[in-house]
């Protein structure tokens, strides 16, 4: 199993540009989520999904869109990048029950917005 | 709503000394508790977890954490640290029957040779 994969590893955007961060998992997990990690702030939940076709907002959803058309994929879209979105983004997946929601994380995407 | 507090942002400790990383949580219902570790330039990986049963849980590399319901704490301890333990450690909580996991702000453990 590859686990949770994320692409790209690094990305530089100009203010106003849009892009999609890709996330895929091959563990048949129902639950997937996107976090951003900023110094001194830990991980903050952006959006999450409890299954294909079902998504919901997390703690910091503004400026981001998600969709979940398959169990495996959960892309994160930045609609119009802003310098405040400079961060490291992590995708995670887990079973939805029975495992205490243990999360499996991808390697991260380091995004810089200039 | 659930929350997690890690009061120590950085903890320097000499090699082979003991260490404790503190974690307190807030929740009105029963919880699951986790410690994750992040090595430089990597994603997070699970270190240990408390789901139910014994309040003392251990990892394969010598860490342990004890769930204390009365003090709403889940402190992480290791009796003798190694250089390779240098990393950032995150405490996390999720409420039973609820999907979301809330993470603390992290504690950077720096092991000094």
Short mmCIF file of C-alpha atoms in Angstrom, two decimals:
data_model
loop_
_atom_site.label_atom_id
_atom_site.label_comp_id
_atom_site.label_asym_id
_atom_site.label_seq_id
_atom_site.Cartn_x
_atom_site.Cartn_y
_atom_site.Cartn_z
CA UNK A 1 0.00 0.00 0.00
CA UNK A 2 1.18 3.51 -0.82
CA UNK A 3 -0.90 4.93 2.05
CA UNK A 4 -1.72 8.63 1.62
CA UNK A 5 -0.03 10.41 -1.27
CA UNK A 6 0.06 14.14 -1.98
CA UNK A 7 1.17 16.11 -4.98
CA UNK A 8 2.95 18.39 -5.51
CA UNK A 9 5.55 18.43 -2.73
CA UNK A 10 6.35 22.10 -3.28
CA UNK A 11 4.49 24.90 -5.05
CA UNK A 12 4.99 28.64 -5.50
CA UNK A 13 2.00 30.70 -6.58
CA UNK A 14 1.44 34.35 -7.27
CA UNK A 15 -1.36 36.16 -5.51
CA UNK A 16 -4.64 35.55 -7.31
CA UNK A 17 -3.63 32.31 -8.99
CA UNK A 18 -5.62 29.15 -8.45
CA UNK A 19 -4.43 25.59 -8.04
CA UNK A 20 -5.42 22.15 -6.84
CA UNK A 21 -3.55 20.11 -4.26
CA UNK A 22 -4.01 16.42 -4.89
CA UNK A 23 -4.55 13.77 -2.22
CA UNK A 24 -5.17 10.06 -2.69
CA UNK A 25 -5.35 7.07 -0.36
CA UNK A 26 -5.47 3.35 -1.08
CA UNK A 27 -6.67 2.10 2.31
CA UNK A 28 -10.41 2.37 1.57
CA UNK A 29 -10.81 4.91 4.37
CA UNK A 30 -14.16 6.65 4.58
CA UNK A 31 -12.90 9.77 6.32
CA UNK A 32 -10.49 12.21 4.70
CA UNK A 33 -9.41 15.64 5.79
CA UNK A 34 -7.17 18.58 4.93
CA UNK A 35 -5.12 20.46 7.49
CA UNK A 36 -2.80 23.38 7.30
CA UNK A 37 0.21 23.65 9.58
CA UNK A 38 1.59 27.02 10.58
CA UNK A 39 4.33 27.72 13.14
CA UNK A 40 2.96 27.87 16.68
CA UNK A 41 -0.56 27.02 15.59
CA UNK A 42 -0.47 23.28 15.25
CA UNK A 43 -2.72 21.69 12.66
CA UNK A 44 -5.95 23.39 11.76
CA UNK A 45 -8.73 21.57 9.94
CA UNK A 46 -9.73 23.10 6.61
CA UNK A 47 -12.30 20.68 5.18
CA UNK A 48 -13.21 17.06 5.73
CA UNK A 49 -15.25 14.31 4.15
CA UNK A 50 -16.99 11.32 5.70
CA UNK A 51 -17.47 9.56 2.37
CA UNK A 52 -17.82 10.03 -1.38
CA UNK A 53 -20.13 12.93 -2.14
CA UNK A 54 -20.12 14.26 1.44
CA UNK A 55 -17.92 17.15 2.56
CA UNK A 56 -18.05 19.70 5.34
CA UNK A 57 -16.14 22.71 6.59
CA UNK A 58 -13.55 22.63 9.29
CA UNK A 59 -12.04 25.38 11.37
CA UNK A 60 -10.49 27.49 8.56
CA UNK A 61 -12.39 26.83 5.30
CA UNK A 62 -12.35 30.29 3.71
CA UNK A 63 -10.55 30.43 0.37
CA UNK A 64 -10.61 26.67 -0.13
CA UNK A 65 -12.94 24.26 -1.90
CA UNK A 66 -13.11 20.47 -1.81
CA UNK A 67 -15.02 17.69 -3.50
CA UNK A 68 -15.07 13.92 -3.00
CA UNK A 69 -16.20 12.08 -6.10
CA UNK A 70 -14.45 8.81 -5.16
CA UNK A 71 -13.41 7.13 -1.93
CA UNK A 72 -9.76 7.40 -2.92
CA UNK A 73 -9.37 11.06 -3.89
CA UNK A 74 -9.89 14.29 -2.00
CA UNK A 75 -8.45 17.33 -3.85
CA UNK A 76 -8.16 20.75 -2.24
CA UNK A 77 -8.68 23.78 -4.46
CA UNK A 78 -7.34 27.24 -3.77
CA UNK A 79 -9.64 29.60 -5.62
CA UNK A 80 -7.56 32.80 -5.57
CA UNK A 81 -4.31 32.38 -3.67
CA UNK A 82 -3.37 34.91 -0.98
CA UNK A 83 -0.11 35.30 0.98
CA UNK A 84 -2.03 34.23 4.11
CA UNK A 85 -2.37 30.80 2.52
CA UNK A 86 1.38 30.25 2.61
CA UNK A 87 1.59 27.11 4.72
CA UNK A 88 2.27 23.39 4.76
CA UNK A 89 -0.80 21.39 3.82
CA UNK A 90 -1.43 17.86 5.02
CA UNK A 91 -4.02 15.42 3.84
CA UNK A 92 -5.09 12.64 6.21
CA UNK A 93 -7.42 9.67 6.11
CA UNK A 94 -8.94 7.30 8.62
CA UNK A 95 -11.63 4.75 9.19
CA UNK A 96 -14.79 6.37 10.42
CA UNK A 97 -15.37 4.03 13.36
CA UNK A 98 -13.80 1.29 15.42
CA UNK A 99 -10.28 2.69 15.34
CA UNK A 100 -10.69 5.85 17.40
CA UNK A 101 -10.26 7.90 14.26
CA UNK A 102 -6.51 7.24 14.05
CA UNK A 103 -5.30 9.43 11.19
CA UNK A 104 -2.84 8.48 8.48
CA UNK A 105 -1.04 11.49 7.05
CA UNK A 106 0.47 12.25 3.69
CA UNK A 107 3.96 13.79 3.37
CA UNK A 108 2.62 17.33 2.91
CA UNK A 109 2.66 20.08 0.31
CA UNK A 110 4.68 23.19 1.07
CA UNK A 111 2.93 26.16 -0.56
CA UNK A 112 4.33 29.65 -0.88
CA UNK A 113 2.16 32.50 -2.17
CA UNK A 114 4.03 35.64 -3.23
CA UNK B 1 -16.48 21.53 21.75
CA UNK B 2 -13.23 19.69 22.25
CA UNK B 3 -9.88 21.42 22.67
CA UNK B 4 -6.28 20.49 23.43
CA UNK B 5 -3.63 22.49 25.25
CA UNK B 6 0.08 21.86 25.01
CA UNK B 7 1.61 24.51 27.20
CA UNK B 8 5.25 23.84 26.33
CA UNK B 9 6.20 24.91 22.82
CA UNK B 10 9.80 23.71 23.23
CA UNK B 11 11.42 21.26 25.62
CA UNK B 12 15.22 20.91 25.61
CA UNK B 13 16.55 17.85 27.39
CA UNK B 14 19.92 16.14 27.60
CA UNK B 15 20.39 12.73 26.03
CA UNK B 16 19.53 9.86 28.39
CA UNK B 17 17.56 12.16 30.68
CA UNK B 18 13.82 11.64 31.28
CA UNK B 19 11.23 13.85 29.64
CA UNK B 20 7.56 14.68 30.07
CA UNK B 21 5.51 16.50 27.44
CA UNK B 22 2.28 17.86 28.85
CA UNK B 23 -1.16 17.67 27.26
CA UNK B 24 -4.50 18.72 28.68
CA UNK B 25 -7.81 18.42 26.90
CA UNK B 26 -11.30 19.74 27.30
CA UNK B 27 -14.42 17.84 26.34
CA UNK B 28 -17.89 17.26 27.74
CA UNK B 29 -18.04 13.65 26.55
CA UNK B 30 -15.84 10.56 26.43
CA UNK B 31 -12.79 10.93 24.22
CA UNK B 32 -10.08 9.15 22.34
CA UNK B 33 -6.59 10.57 22.86
CA UNK B 34 -3.53 10.43 20.64
CA UNK B 35 0.09 11.46 20.46
CA UNK B 36 1.57 12.02 17.02
CA UNK B 37 5.21 12.65 16.15
CA UNK B 38 6.54 14.72 13.27
CA UNK B 39 10.16 14.39 12.24
CA UNK B 40 11.67 17.28 10.23
CA UNK B 41 10.13 17.72 6.78
CA UNK B 42 7.80 14.78 7.21
CA UNK B 43 4.13 14.18 7.86
CA UNK B 44 2.73 13.16 11.21
CA UNK B 45 2.73 9.58 12.36
CA UNK B 46 0.90 8.00 15.24
CA UNK B 47 3.02 7.39 18.33
CA UNK B 48 0.39 5.96 20.68
CA UNK B 49 -3.30 6.18 21.45
CA UNK B 50 -5.80 5.71 24.23
CA UNK B 51 -9.15 4.28 23.20
CA UNK B 52 -10.38 2.49 26.33
CA UNK B 53 -9.26 0.06 29.00
CA UNK B 54 -5.87 0.50 30.65
CA UNK B 55 -5.10 4.15 31.22
CA UNK B 56 -1.38 3.60 30.58
CA UNK B 57 -0.46 3.14 26.95
CA UNK B 58 2.97 2.52 25.47
CA UNK B 59 4.70 2.93 22.13
CA UNK B 60 7.21 0.57 20.57
CA UNK B 61 10.08 3.03 21.06
CA UNK B 62 9.79 3.52 24.82
CA UNK B 63 7.29 6.37 25.15
CA UNK B 64 4.28 6.03 27.40
CA UNK B 65 1.26 8.19 28.20
CA UNK B 66 -1.30 8.00 30.95
CA UNK B 67 -4.92 9.02 30.60
CA UNK B 68 -6.03 10.88 33.70
CA UNK B 69 -9.72 11.59 33.49
CA UNK B 70 -9.95 13.63 36.68
CA UNK B 71 -7.19 15.96 35.55
CA UNK B 72 -8.18 15.77 31.86
CA UNK B 73 -4.57 15.08 30.97
CA UNK B 74 -2.64 12.75 28.69
CA UNK B 75 1.02 13.53 29.37
CA UNK B 76 3.72 11.81 27.32
CA UNK B 77 6.81 10.46 29.09
CA UNK B 78 10.03 8.68 28.29
CA UNK B 79 12.51 7.63 30.99
CA UNK B 80 15.60 8.09 28.82
CA UNK B 81 15.61 10.05 25.56
CA UNK B 82 17.79 9.50 22.54
CA UNK B 83 19.02 11.94 19.91
CA UNK B 84 16.66 10.30 17.43
CA UNK B 85 13.69 11.41 19.56
CA UNK B 86 14.26 15.00 18.43
CA UNK B 87 10.98 15.90 16.74
CA UNK B 88 7.74 17.79 17.23
CA UNK B 89 5.04 16.02 19.22
CA UNK B 90 1.34 16.70 18.86
CA UNK B 91 -1.39 15.71 21.26
CA UNK B 92 -4.83 15.17 19.71
CA UNK B 93 -8.35 14.41 20.88
CA UNK B 94 -11.52 13.20 19.25
CA UNK B 95 -14.88 12.73 20.84
CA UNK B 96 -16.46 9.30 20.69
CA UNK B 97 -19.03 9.17 17.93
CA UNK B 98 -17.68 12.34 16.33
CA UNK B 99 -15.41 12.41 13.34
CA UNK B 100 -13.25 15.45 13.88
CA UNK B 101 -9.86 15.33 15.52
CA UNK B 102 -8.48 18.42 17.23
CA UNK B 103 -4.73 18.86 17.53
CA UNK B 104 -2.68 20.79 20.03
CA UNK B 105 -0.14 23.38 18.94
CA UNK B 106 2.75 20.95 19.31
CA UNK B 107 5.85 20.62 21.49
CA UNK B 108 9.30 20.57 19.95
CA UNK B 109 11.53 18.13 21.79
CA UNK B 110 15.19 18.97 21.38
CA UNK B 111 17.55 16.31 22.66
CA UNK B 112 20.97 17.72 23.47
CA UNK B 113 24.01 15.42 23.15
#
